[in-house]
Amino acid sequence: MSDWSSAPLSLVQAVYAQCRTLPDWEKKVTDYFKEKLQDDGSREVPSLNDAPLHYLRHGELVHFRCMIQDMFDPEYYMGVYETVELSTGTRALHLGKYRDVADCTPQQEVDLHSSQTVTLERQTFYCVPVPGESLWVKEMYSNSRHTRTSPSTSYTPNRQKRSLEEEDDDVTHQDTQQAGDGREKCKRLETEQQWRCQTAETPSGSQSLDRYFPLPGEKGPACLVKVYENWDGFKVNDVLEVYGVLCVEPALSTLNEDRDPMSSLLDPADMAETLEEQRAHSPPTSLVPRIHAIVIQKLPHTNPLIPSSVSESEASKQSVSSFMSELSSVRSDLLGFLTHALLGDGLAAEYLILHLISTVYARRDVLPLGKFSLNLSGCPRSCDFTQRLYSILQQIVTASHYLPMTIDTMNGLRFVPCKDYSTNRLVSGLLQLPAHTLLLVDETVLEQGQLDTAGVRNLTALGNVITWQKVDYDFSYHQMEFPCNVNVLVTSEGRSLLPSDCQVHLKPQTCPPSLEPYMEALLSATLPAMLNKFRMYLSLLQLMDYTITEEITKAVEDDFVDMRKDDPQSMSADDLHRLLVVARLLSLSVGQTSLSRDGWLRAKELETQRKSRLQEQKFLNGNEL
């Protein structure tokens, strides 16, 4: 491995030593790493998303694809500090950036009163792996990197205080290192056990680190990401790609009471008000490692088939360009694929495509523009249809979650994140999801029962996501509104209890004796290359811009007036809004970035078919859906 990735701190210190008098020396560092990460350079950097933590080495450059779950208060650190050689009195300046612990040997000490000391500020994000990320996304990212297949050499710190046992002179260097490694491992395990036991004893610690993962059962390395520049450009729930220096210092645990205070770079845990807050903000690095971000960017999407990161190449851009030329044929194949999954219902498949490519592209006051939540009614209850449909959709979307709307689920899970003031942490909830997540709500499993206070609150929160694309986080004394961009698909027998932008009644054209082999056959018959085209199609269309010319706007207005003349009840303002959304998504679905007359007529035709089917079903059932 190259020095820039295996020992990035040495390179940074060298640049600092040579260029510290220049005002833009820090930019030189980030520009250097960005250049190295271009094209295939990023493949050399191990990722915390793929490699177990014990396979990685303290101080090396690592990659992490993650979501900001919480933001801590800004913290101070020693950006520049001076060390003194104890035997000779020689002084040396060191850079404290991208570190948690001072680079200080046992023969040196940090001069905390030096006039050369510079105190700076940095921000800390608590980050978790992208919630609900699809397995195909994880595998594709993992396959694009040179994944570690064996543990790294154990890290033996040389800048912490001396070991309690001094080795005899006749012990070989190898034995010394092995003994040090063993002590470090034992110390780490002891620290982890202490931390787990003590957090479990506190009222808020019963769930330990799991309480910061939005979705139940999700695992992965949570990390504290230290950000040094432009942190105001990030917010909670943003998805990030981080390249930074890995820190797994045992000395950082707040339970390591005998650590050397001289080695601390103004640890933020020292400024915490309570012991609970200290534990929550500084868990052992073997459980929650630190990453000091050198290159960090917000990801507009997490589709590995589409360029979006610092490592994007010209070849990737060209593949996207060529893909756009075959958009119509891909749409046709996707329509057939989804029609098969929806038991032969082509109309429902059309609307499902529109739903999957919808996204909130702007907000006017409180109104989110572009959302298109879908209620698929008429879904069979007895054959796990929704779960089988979800298993199909998982193969083509980048992130998703299946939510069975049972009484136990609604009453028992936390949907809305809340502030824990005893630890000064944001405890996550199921609705803390990144943009472009598909949330499939299965209402067909709903049975009779009583929603308690928590259940009613969860139902309201779900409705707010669908209607307003927002979640009101619970801060005890007040609520704080967090915008979201989640595609909510609700399957139900009749009309859903939840609001929706559009209801389509499923009309199966086939009735397979068993759904499982039917859906498995669909996936088996679809080539991986075709699945990749579907995946690119859905992600690309969510990123496309769209406009309406003045000429078409005038034509739409005239058409609306004419429709109201014929039958005032046939077209309300809400109907017009939905028709405009359908027309927009229909245009985008065929690669058109502006509305045409043909696109408008096609949208009217689809809406007429959908309404006609609902009316037909209403008469069949004798009540409104």
XYZ file of C-alpha atoms in Angstrom:
625
model
C 0.000 0.000 0.000
C 1.196 3.489 -0.857
C 2.410 5.845 1.868
C -0.433 8.300 1.186
C -2.961 5.669 2.230
C -0.960 3.629 4.753
C 0.619 6.569 6.622
C -1.367 9.702 5.730
C -0.409 11.539 8.945
C 3.287 11.406 8.069
C 2.521 12.995 4.724
C 0.329 15.677 6.317
C 3.019 16.473 8.894
C 5.617 16.761 6.109
C 3.432 19.182 4.144
C 2.853 21.203 7.313
C 6.573 21.365 8.084
C 7.359 22.637 4.576
C 4.381 24.916 3.889
C 2.977 26.042 7.237
C 3.773 29.679 6.495
C 1.616 29.559 3.352
C -2.065 30.483 3.826
C -3.383 27.651 1.643
C -1.253 24.766 2.904
C -4.349 22.908 4.187
C -5.953 23.107 0.753
C -2.787 21.575 -0.708
C -3.330 18.562 1.563
C -6.955 17.986 0.578
C -6.228 18.589 -3.111
C -3.405 16.041 -2.978
C -5.668 13.361 -1.506
C -8.499 14.177 -3.933
C -6.081 13.688 -6.819
C -4.872 10.367 -5.406
C -8.475 9.182 -5.021
C -9.266 9.811 -8.679
C -10.036 6.840 -10.932
C -8.634 3.620 -9.411
C -6.856 5.270 -6.479
C -9.896 4.957 -4.223
C -9.941 1.180 -4.782
C -6.741 0.898 -2.741
C -8.354 2.446 0.348
C -10.006 -0.096 2.685
C -13.623 0.587 3.599
C -15.231 0.278 7.005
C -18.394 -0.792 5.174
C -16.663 -3.989 4.017
C -13.694 -4.841 6.237
C -14.031 -5.773 9.928
C -12.467 -3.181 12.206
C -9.749 -5.565 13.429
C -8.613 -5.952 9.799
C -7.784 -2.238 9.681
C -4.840 -0.407 11.179
C -4.802 2.652 13.383
C -3.588 5.703 11.485
C -4.280 4.480 7.940
C -6.587 6.109 5.419
C -10.032 4.484 5.344
C -13.307 4.969 3.495
C -16.792 5.080 5.051
C -20.194 5.436 3.348
C -22.613 6.535 6.011
C -25.525 8.658 7.209
C -25.274 11.404 9.822
C -27.407 10.141 12.704
C -26.484 12.899 15.173
C -24.323 16.007 15.407
C -22.397 16.871 18.548
C -21.476 20.344 19.717
C -18.290 21.724 18.128
C -15.160 20.775 20.081
C -11.796 22.439 20.579
C -8.489 20.739 19.928
C -4.831 21.690 19.771
C -4.284 22.401 16.097
C -0.578 23.045 16.732
C 1.328 21.977 19.846
C 4.924 21.891 21.022
C 6.790 18.959 22.539
C 9.907 19.033 24.699
C 12.565 16.318 24.703
C 13.020 15.461 28.396
C 16.723 14.617 28.143
C 17.909 17.457 25.898
C 15.189 20.108 26.155
C 14.845 20.138 22.353
C 11.531 21.590 21.205
C 9.508 20.595 18.142
C 6.219 21.784 16.642
C 3.585 19.224 15.683
C 0.314 19.401 13.811
C -2.684 18.264 15.855
C -5.076 18.075 12.924
C -6.491 14.620 12.087
C -5.465 13.302 15.528
C -7.078 12.578 18.871
C -3.875 11.923 20.813
C -0.644 13.897 20.665
C 2.256 12.400 18.747
C 4.522 12.218 21.765
C 7.057 9.502 22.643
C 7.766 8.426 26.243
C 10.915 10.592 26.108
C 8.841 13.694 25.285
C 6.106 15.718 26.885
C 3.612 18.243 25.515
C 4.188 21.813 26.689
C 0.600 22.876 27.394
C 1.737 26.412 28.233
C 3.743 26.981 25.073
C 3.123 30.253 23.251
C 3.235 28.242 19.999
C 0.058 26.313 20.887
C -2.884 27.031 18.540
C -6.385 25.996 19.631
C -8.809 25.263 16.781
C -12.359 24.000 16.378
C -13.796 20.931 14.687
C -17.210 19.279 14.420
C -18.130 15.684 15.262
C -20.813 13.665 13.457
C -22.123 10.366 14.807
C -22.480 8.308 11.626
C -24.055 4.926 10.933
C -24.046 2.791 7.765
C -26.780 3.867 5.334
C -30.049 2.546 6.844
C -31.881 0.022 4.692
C -29.146 -0.088 2.062
C -29.852 -2.895 -0.413
C -27.636 -5.959 -0.448
C -26.781 -5.475 -4.134
C -25.484 -1.968 -3.352
C -23.240 -3.265 -0.561
C -21.905 -6.090 -2.721
C -21.227 -3.850 -5.702
C -19.308 -1.310 -3.622
C -17.399 -4.111 -1.904
C -16.452 -5.763 -5.211
C -15.119 -2.462 -6.541
C -12.477 -2.343 -3.793
C -9.481 -4.451 -2.849
C -11.118 -5.855 0.278
C -8.947 -6.871 3.231
C -9.026 -10.628 3.748
C -6.818 -10.863 6.818
C -6.309 -8.873 10.004
C -3.765 -6.076 9.988
C -0.715 -6.073 12.219
C -1.838 -5.136 15.699
C -1.346 -1.534 16.575
C 1.163 -0.908 19.326
C 1.101 2.736 20.417
C 4.432 4.434 20.961
C 3.120 7.722 22.227
C 1.087 6.692 25.231
C 2.498 6.500 28.694
C 4.929 3.755 29.534
C 3.688 0.236 30.091
C 3.393 -0.808 33.740
C 5.831 -3.613 33.112
C 9.232 -2.726 31.680
C 10.660 -5.496 29.542
C 14.098 -6.862 30.428
C 16.925 -5.938 28.085
C 17.396 -9.497 26.942
C 13.828 -9.878 25.665
C 13.808 -9.830 21.877
C 11.997 -7.129 19.961
C 9.541 -9.702 18.612
C 8.626 -10.951 22.088
C 8.233 -7.367 23.247
C 5.853 -6.580 20.422
C 3.810 -9.753 20.986
C 3.552 -9.010 24.698
C 2.453 -5.450 23.918
C -0.099 -6.713 21.431
C -1.523 -9.111 24.007
C -1.812 -6.408 26.648
C -3.477 -4.064 24.170
C -6.020 -6.729 23.218
C -6.763 -7.597 26.842
C -7.039 -3.923 27.738
C -9.400 -3.325 24.816
C -11.653 -6.244 25.759
C -11.647 -5.151 29.397
C -12.550 -1.588 28.403
C -15.384 -2.774 26.139
C -16.817 -4.997 28.862
C -16.603 -2.207 31.432
C -18.316 0.224 29.082
C -21.115 -2.222 28.195
C -21.781 -3.049 31.840
C -21.773 0.535 33.052
C -23.963 1.865 30.224
C -26.423 -0.967 30.799
C -26.779 0.152 34.417
C -28.004 3.606 33.398
C -31.692 4.206 32.564
C -30.864 5.273 29.014
C -28.184 2.666 28.385
C -30.248 -0.492 28.208
C -30.099 -0.585 24.401
C -26.495 0.602 24.262
C -25.381 1.476 20.714
C -28.476 -0.067 19.072
C -30.540 2.951 20.078
C -28.664 5.043 17.511
C -29.494 2.766 14.551
C -32.765 3.862 12.876
C -33.925 0.423 11.696
C -34.298 -2.587 14.009
C -31.773 -5.361 13.545
C -29.317 -3.266 11.503
C -25.658 -3.844 12.256
C -22.470 -2.189 11.199
C -19.703 0.051 12.440
C -20.984 3.313 13.851
C -18.239 5.954 13.699
C -17.473 9.374 15.097
C -16.449 11.426 12.064
C -14.372 14.516 12.874
C -14.853 17.285 10.310
C -12.434 20.182 9.980
C -13.843 22.388 7.198
C -17.240 23.506 5.907
C -19.247 21.456 8.383
C -22.126 23.946 8.139
C -22.887 22.436 4.734
C -23.975 19.126 6.298
C -27.094 18.238 8.262
C -28.604 15.277 10.103
C -29.664 12.433 7.746
C -27.268 13.474 4.972
C -25.494 10.536 3.318
C -21.735 11.033 3.214
C -18.691 9.538 1.590
C -15.728 9.996 3.919
C -12.018 9.402 3.367
C -10.099 9.987 6.547
C -7.586 8.825 9.121
C -8.753 5.916 11.268
C -8.291 6.261 15.015
C -8.654 3.267 17.331
C -6.780 4.658 20.349
C -7.496 2.668 23.544
C -6.562 5.810 25.495
C -9.708 7.575 24.281
C -12.124 5.523 26.372
C -13.442 7.606 29.215
C -13.235 4.506 31.379
C -9.500 4.301 30.884
C -9.000 6.325 34.026
C -5.230 5.981 34.149
C -4.621 7.580 30.771
C -2.003 10.268 30.561
C -3.684 13.711 30.593
C -0.663 15.156 28.789
C -1.444 12.995 25.744
C -4.961 14.341 25.298
C -5.686 16.880 22.597
C -8.446 18.547 24.596
C -10.708 15.463 24.561
C -14.362 16.572 24.237
C -15.319 14.033 26.904
C -13.464 16.193 29.422
C -15.951 18.968 28.712
C -19.041 16.761 29.135
C -21.211 17.650 32.111
C -22.185 14.180 33.336
C -20.693 10.697 33.347
C -23.592 9.447 31.197
C -22.827 12.125 28.627
C -19.147 11.186 28.678
C -19.967 7.545 28.001
C -22.380 8.423 25.185
C -19.956 10.813 23.492
C -16.750 8.780 23.929
C -17.475 5.046 23.662
C -14.428 2.764 23.237
C -12.846 3.158 19.804
C -12.963 -0.606 19.341
C -16.766 -0.264 19.310
C -17.111 3.191 17.738
C -13.887 4.119 15.910
C -13.015 7.721 15.021
C -12.407 8.916 11.471
C -10.677 12.245 10.919
C -12.092 13.398 7.581
C -9.610 14.617 4.979
C -11.979 14.349 1.999
C -15.707 14.373 2.672
C -18.690 14.925 0.425
C -22.459 14.649 0.532
C -23.725 11.923 -1.802
C -26.737 12.780 -3.993
C -27.414 9.031 -4.252
C -25.827 5.712 -3.269
C -26.099 3.870 -6.576
C -22.652 2.387 -7.367
C -23.556 2.198 -11.067
C -23.684 5.990 -11.378
C -20.728 8.328 -10.759
C -21.113 10.676 -7.813
C -17.960 10.519 -5.717
C -14.427 11.890 -5.755
C -13.433 8.718 -7.569
C -15.761 9.148 -10.545
C -14.097 8.528 -13.880
C -14.668 9.579 -17.459
C -15.501 5.976 -18.317
C -18.357 6.032 -15.788
C -19.718 9.266 -17.238
C -19.590 7.844 -20.754
C -21.473 4.712 -19.684
C -24.233 6.920 -18.255
C -24.356 8.933 -21.474
C -24.722 5.812 -23.596
C -27.374 4.453 -21.236
C -29.584 7.503 -21.831
C -29.805 6.583 -25.518
C -31.522 3.288 -24.662
C -33.852 4.707 -22.008
C -37.085 3.877 -23.850
C -36.235 0.202 -24.243
C -35.168 -0.037 -20.588
C -38.478 1.522 -19.529
C -40.361 -1.020 -21.633
C -38.445 -3.906 -20.052
C -38.963 -2.491 -16.547
C -42.685 -2.108 -17.216
C -42.860 -5.776 -18.204
C -40.833 -6.775 -15.133
C -43.106 -4.895 -12.720
C -46.273 -5.995 -14.558
C -45.229 -9.588 -13.920
C -44.525 -8.795 -10.230
C -47.988 -7.178 -9.957
C -49.692 -10.318 -11.279
C -50.143 -9.009 -14.821
C -51.544 -5.548 -13.979
C -49.938 -3.160 -16.477
C -51.730 -0.025 -15.195
C -50.500 -0.594 -11.636
C -46.994 -1.177 -13.026
C -47.133 2.199 -14.842
C -47.972 3.990 -11.617
C -45.370 2.023 -9.664
C -42.668 3.253 -12.064
C -43.842 6.837 -11.533
C -43.735 6.295 -7.771
C -40.224 4.826 -7.822
C -38.738 7.740 -9.816
C -40.513 10.444 -7.788
C -38.491 12.705 -5.501
C -38.955 15.978 -3.645
C -37.182 18.475 -5.912
C -38.241 21.698 -4.143
C -40.355 23.081 -1.303
C -42.818 25.965 -1.531
C -43.537 27.135 2.007
C -44.621 23.856 3.667
C -45.552 22.063 0.430
C -43.031 19.480 -0.850
C -43.023 19.427 -4.652
C -42.427 16.219 -6.573
C -43.559 13.634 -4.003
C -45.859 10.862 -5.221
C -46.878 8.442 -2.484
C -48.831 5.479 -3.789
C -51.578 3.358 -2.227
C -51.842 0.010 -3.979
C -55.243 -1.262 -2.852
C -56.839 -4.614 -3.671
C -53.734 -6.509 -2.550
C -54.345 -10.139 -1.513
C -54.017 -10.664 2.203
C -53.477 -14.388 2.534
C -50.441 -15.174 0.375
C -47.667 -12.833 1.569
C -48.073 -10.836 -1.641
C -46.622 -7.628 -0.179
C -43.528 -9.374 1.185
C -42.943 -11.066 -2.184
C -43.380 -7.743 -3.969
C -40.927 -6.149 -1.536
C -38.321 -8.840 -2.266
C -38.588 -7.871 -5.963
C -38.339 -4.126 -5.336
C -35.295 -4.641 -3.088
C -33.434 -5.829 -6.175
C -33.827 -2.511 -8.023
C -33.869 0.270 -5.390
C -30.803 1.423 -3.452
C -32.400 1.552 0.026
C -35.679 0.257 1.400
C -37.530 -0.953 4.477
C -40.539 -3.222 4.884
C -42.911 -2.059 7.639
C -45.680 -4.511 8.596
C -48.480 -2.375 10.032
C -49.394 -4.685 12.905
C -50.665 -3.490 16.261
C -47.473 -4.724 17.945
C -45.305 -2.838 15.446
C -47.249 0.404 15.744
C -47.349 0.280 19.558
C -43.923 -1.201 20.173
C -41.458 0.605 17.902
C -40.127 4.141 18.106
C -40.860 5.890 14.813
C -39.777 9.417 15.746
C -36.229 10.218 16.955
C -36.083 11.841 20.381
C -33.532 13.788 22.394
C -32.060 12.080 25.470
C -30.967 14.978 27.636
C -29.175 12.752 30.161
C -26.658 11.771 27.487
C -27.123 14.818 25.221
C -27.734 12.406 22.317
C -30.368 11.999 19.631
C -31.939 8.552 20.004
C -32.920 7.313 16.564
C -36.326 6.246 15.282
C -37.580 4.200 12.347
C -38.430 7.305 10.300
C -34.875 8.678 10.457
C -34.180 7.621 6.885
C -31.930 9.003 4.129
C -33.313 10.512 0.922
C -34.641 8.159 -1.784
C -35.471 5.346 0.648
C -38.460 3.200 -0.347
C -40.675 2.612 2.708
C -43.179 -0.152 1.963
C -46.009 -0.120 4.515
C -47.929 -3.406 4.569
C -51.467 -2.659 5.724
C -52.739 -6.098 4.684
C -51.394 -7.568 7.958
C -53.426 -5.131 10.080
C -55.821 -6.874 12.462
C -58.281 -5.718 15.078
C -56.712 -4.212 18.155
C -56.175 -1.036 20.115
C -53.502 1.519 19.337
C -52.026 2.976 22.507
C -50.650 6.515 22.838
C -47.352 5.546 21.210
C -49.199 3.798 18.364
C -51.356 6.842 17.646
C -48.250 9.040 17.702
C -46.497 6.679 15.265
C -49.526 6.656 12.934
C -49.556 10.467 12.931
C -45.821 10.596 12.214
C -46.247 8.203 9.280
C -49.033 10.383 7.903
C -46.816 13.478 8.185
C -44.076 11.768 6.180
C -46.567 10.884 3.436
C -48.345 14.264 3.309
C -45.632 16.774 4.210
C -42.380 14.810 3.826
C -41.278 15.813 7.303
C -40.671 14.201 10.699
C -41.170 16.182 13.899
C -38.338 15.033 16.170
C -39.211 14.932 19.859
C -37.093 17.286 21.960
C -39.298 16.835 25.069
C -40.110 20.505 25.558
C -40.673 21.160 21.870
C -40.698 19.482 18.475
C -38.192 20.203 15.726
C -39.175 19.706 12.106
C -36.781 17.714 9.919
C -37.581 17.516 6.187
C -37.308 14.116 4.526
C -37.539 12.618 1.038
C -38.948 9.113 1.443
C -40.994 7.219 -1.146
C -43.896 5.661 0.780
C -45.724 2.769 -0.897
C -48.748 1.439 1.026
C -50.333 -1.907 0.156
C -53.849 -2.539 1.468
C -57.026 -4.526 0.810
C -59.360 -1.533 0.642
C -58.520 2.147 0.698
C -55.625 2.755 3.088
C -56.058 4.279 6.540
C -53.085 6.443 5.639
C -53.181 9.395 3.243
C -51.688 9.046 -0.240
C -51.133 11.122 -3.359
C -52.558 8.420 -5.571
C -54.594 5.235 -5.154
C -54.439 2.445 -7.717
C -56.602 -0.635 -7.286
C -54.743 -3.808 -8.203
C -56.475 -5.911 -10.867
C -54.576 -9.228 -11.170
C -54.620 -10.883 -14.579
C -53.072 -14.098 -13.325
C -53.421 -16.146 -10.147
C -50.357 -18.353 -9.557
C -50.925 -21.268 -7.132
C -47.855 -20.200 -5.123
C -46.319 -16.739 -5.126
C -42.832 -17.723 -3.958
C -41.806 -19.781 -7.025
C -43.640 -17.282 -9.263
C -41.539 -14.338 -7.994
C -38.337 -16.403 -7.891
C -38.885 -17.382 -11.525
C -39.217 -13.686 -12.415
C -35.851 -12.901 -10.834
C -34.194 -15.972 -12.344
C -35.401 -14.994 -15.819
C -34.026 -11.446 -15.467
C -30.349 -11.210 -16.366
C -28.038 -9.340 -13.936
C -27.188 -6.883 -16.734
C -30.887 -6.068 -17.127
C -31.307 -5.598 -13.355
C -28.401 -3.155 -13.477
C -30.184 -1.184 -16.201
C -33.316 -1.001 -14.054
C -31.205 0.242 -11.139
C -29.533 2.930 -13.235
C -32.875 3.943 -14.728
C -34.553 4.611 -11.362
C -31.606 6.525 -9.876
C -30.851 8.640 -12.942
C -34.414 9.809 -13.435
C -34.606 11.005 -9.823
C -31.700 13.344 -10.578
C -33.020 14.808 -13.848
C -34.277 18.393 -14.112
C -37.686 19.205 -15.534
C -39.368 22.321 -16.945
C -42.716 23.385 -18.423
C -42.730 25.960 -21.208
C -45.102 28.927 -21.145
C -46.859 27.546 -24.226
C -47.630 24.206 -22.551
C -48.617 25.947 -19.308
C -51.210 27.996 -21.237
C -52.485 24.853 -22.990
C -52.866 23.034 -19.639
C -54.773 25.973 -18.142
C -57.148 26.081 -21.119
C -57.640 22.318 -20.943
C -58.468 22.554 -17.223
C -61.090 25.240 -17.907
C -62.641 23.114 -20.675
C -62.833 20.046 -18.428
C -64.486 22.083 -15.686
C -67.036 23.416 -18.216
C -68.159 19.940 -19.222
C -68.383 18.631 -15.635
C -67.310 20.845 -12.685
C -67.159 17.790 -10.393
C -64.812 15.865 -12.666
C -61.730 18.005 -12.059
C -60.863 19.649 -8.737
C -57.734 21.621 -7.897
C -56.326 18.467 -6.240
C -57.058 16.473 -9.385
C -55.201 19.045 -11.485
C -52.215 18.964 -9.134
C -52.058 15.156 -9.294
C -52.411 15.252 -13.074
C -49.485 17.679 -13.332
C -47.358 15.424 -11.103
C -48.265 12.358 -13.194
C -47.446 14.276 -16.393
C -44.088 15.368 -14.987
C -43.107 11.844 -13.924
C -44.417 10.319 -17.134
C -42.275 12.725 -19.181
C -39.184 11.977 -17.101
C -39.825 8.236 -17.353
C -39.234 8.420 -21.123
C -36.240 10.746 -20.781
C -38.020 14.012 -21.622
C -37.051 16.965 -19.438
C -40.033 19.118 -20.415
C -43.754 18.461 -20.822
C -45.051 17.945 -24.354
C -48.620 17.925 -25.637
C -48.420 14.154 -26.160
C -47.126 13.699 -22.618
C -50.056 15.675 -21.229
C -52.592 13.624 -23.203
C -50.943 10.366 -22.076
C -51.139 11.500 -18.418
C -54.856 12.296 -18.834
C -55.401 8.869 -20.369
C -53.684 7.100 -17.462
C -55.646 9.080 -14.885
C -58.914 8.314 -16.674
C -58.131 4.581 -16.593
C -57.172 4.726 -12.918
C -60.320 6.625 -11.883
C -62.527 4.381 -13.996
C -61.130 1.301 -12.263
C -61.707 2.834 -8.826
C -65.280 3.741 -9.752
C -65.903 0.235 -11.074
C -64.597 -1.288 -7.859
C -66.716 1.105 -5.808
C -69.891 -0.162 -7.490
C -68.787 -3.790 -7.131
C -68.187 -3.425 -3.397
C -71.112 -1.144 -2.723
C -68.909 1.311 -0.840
C -66.094 3.710 -1.543
C -62.541 2.354 -1.587
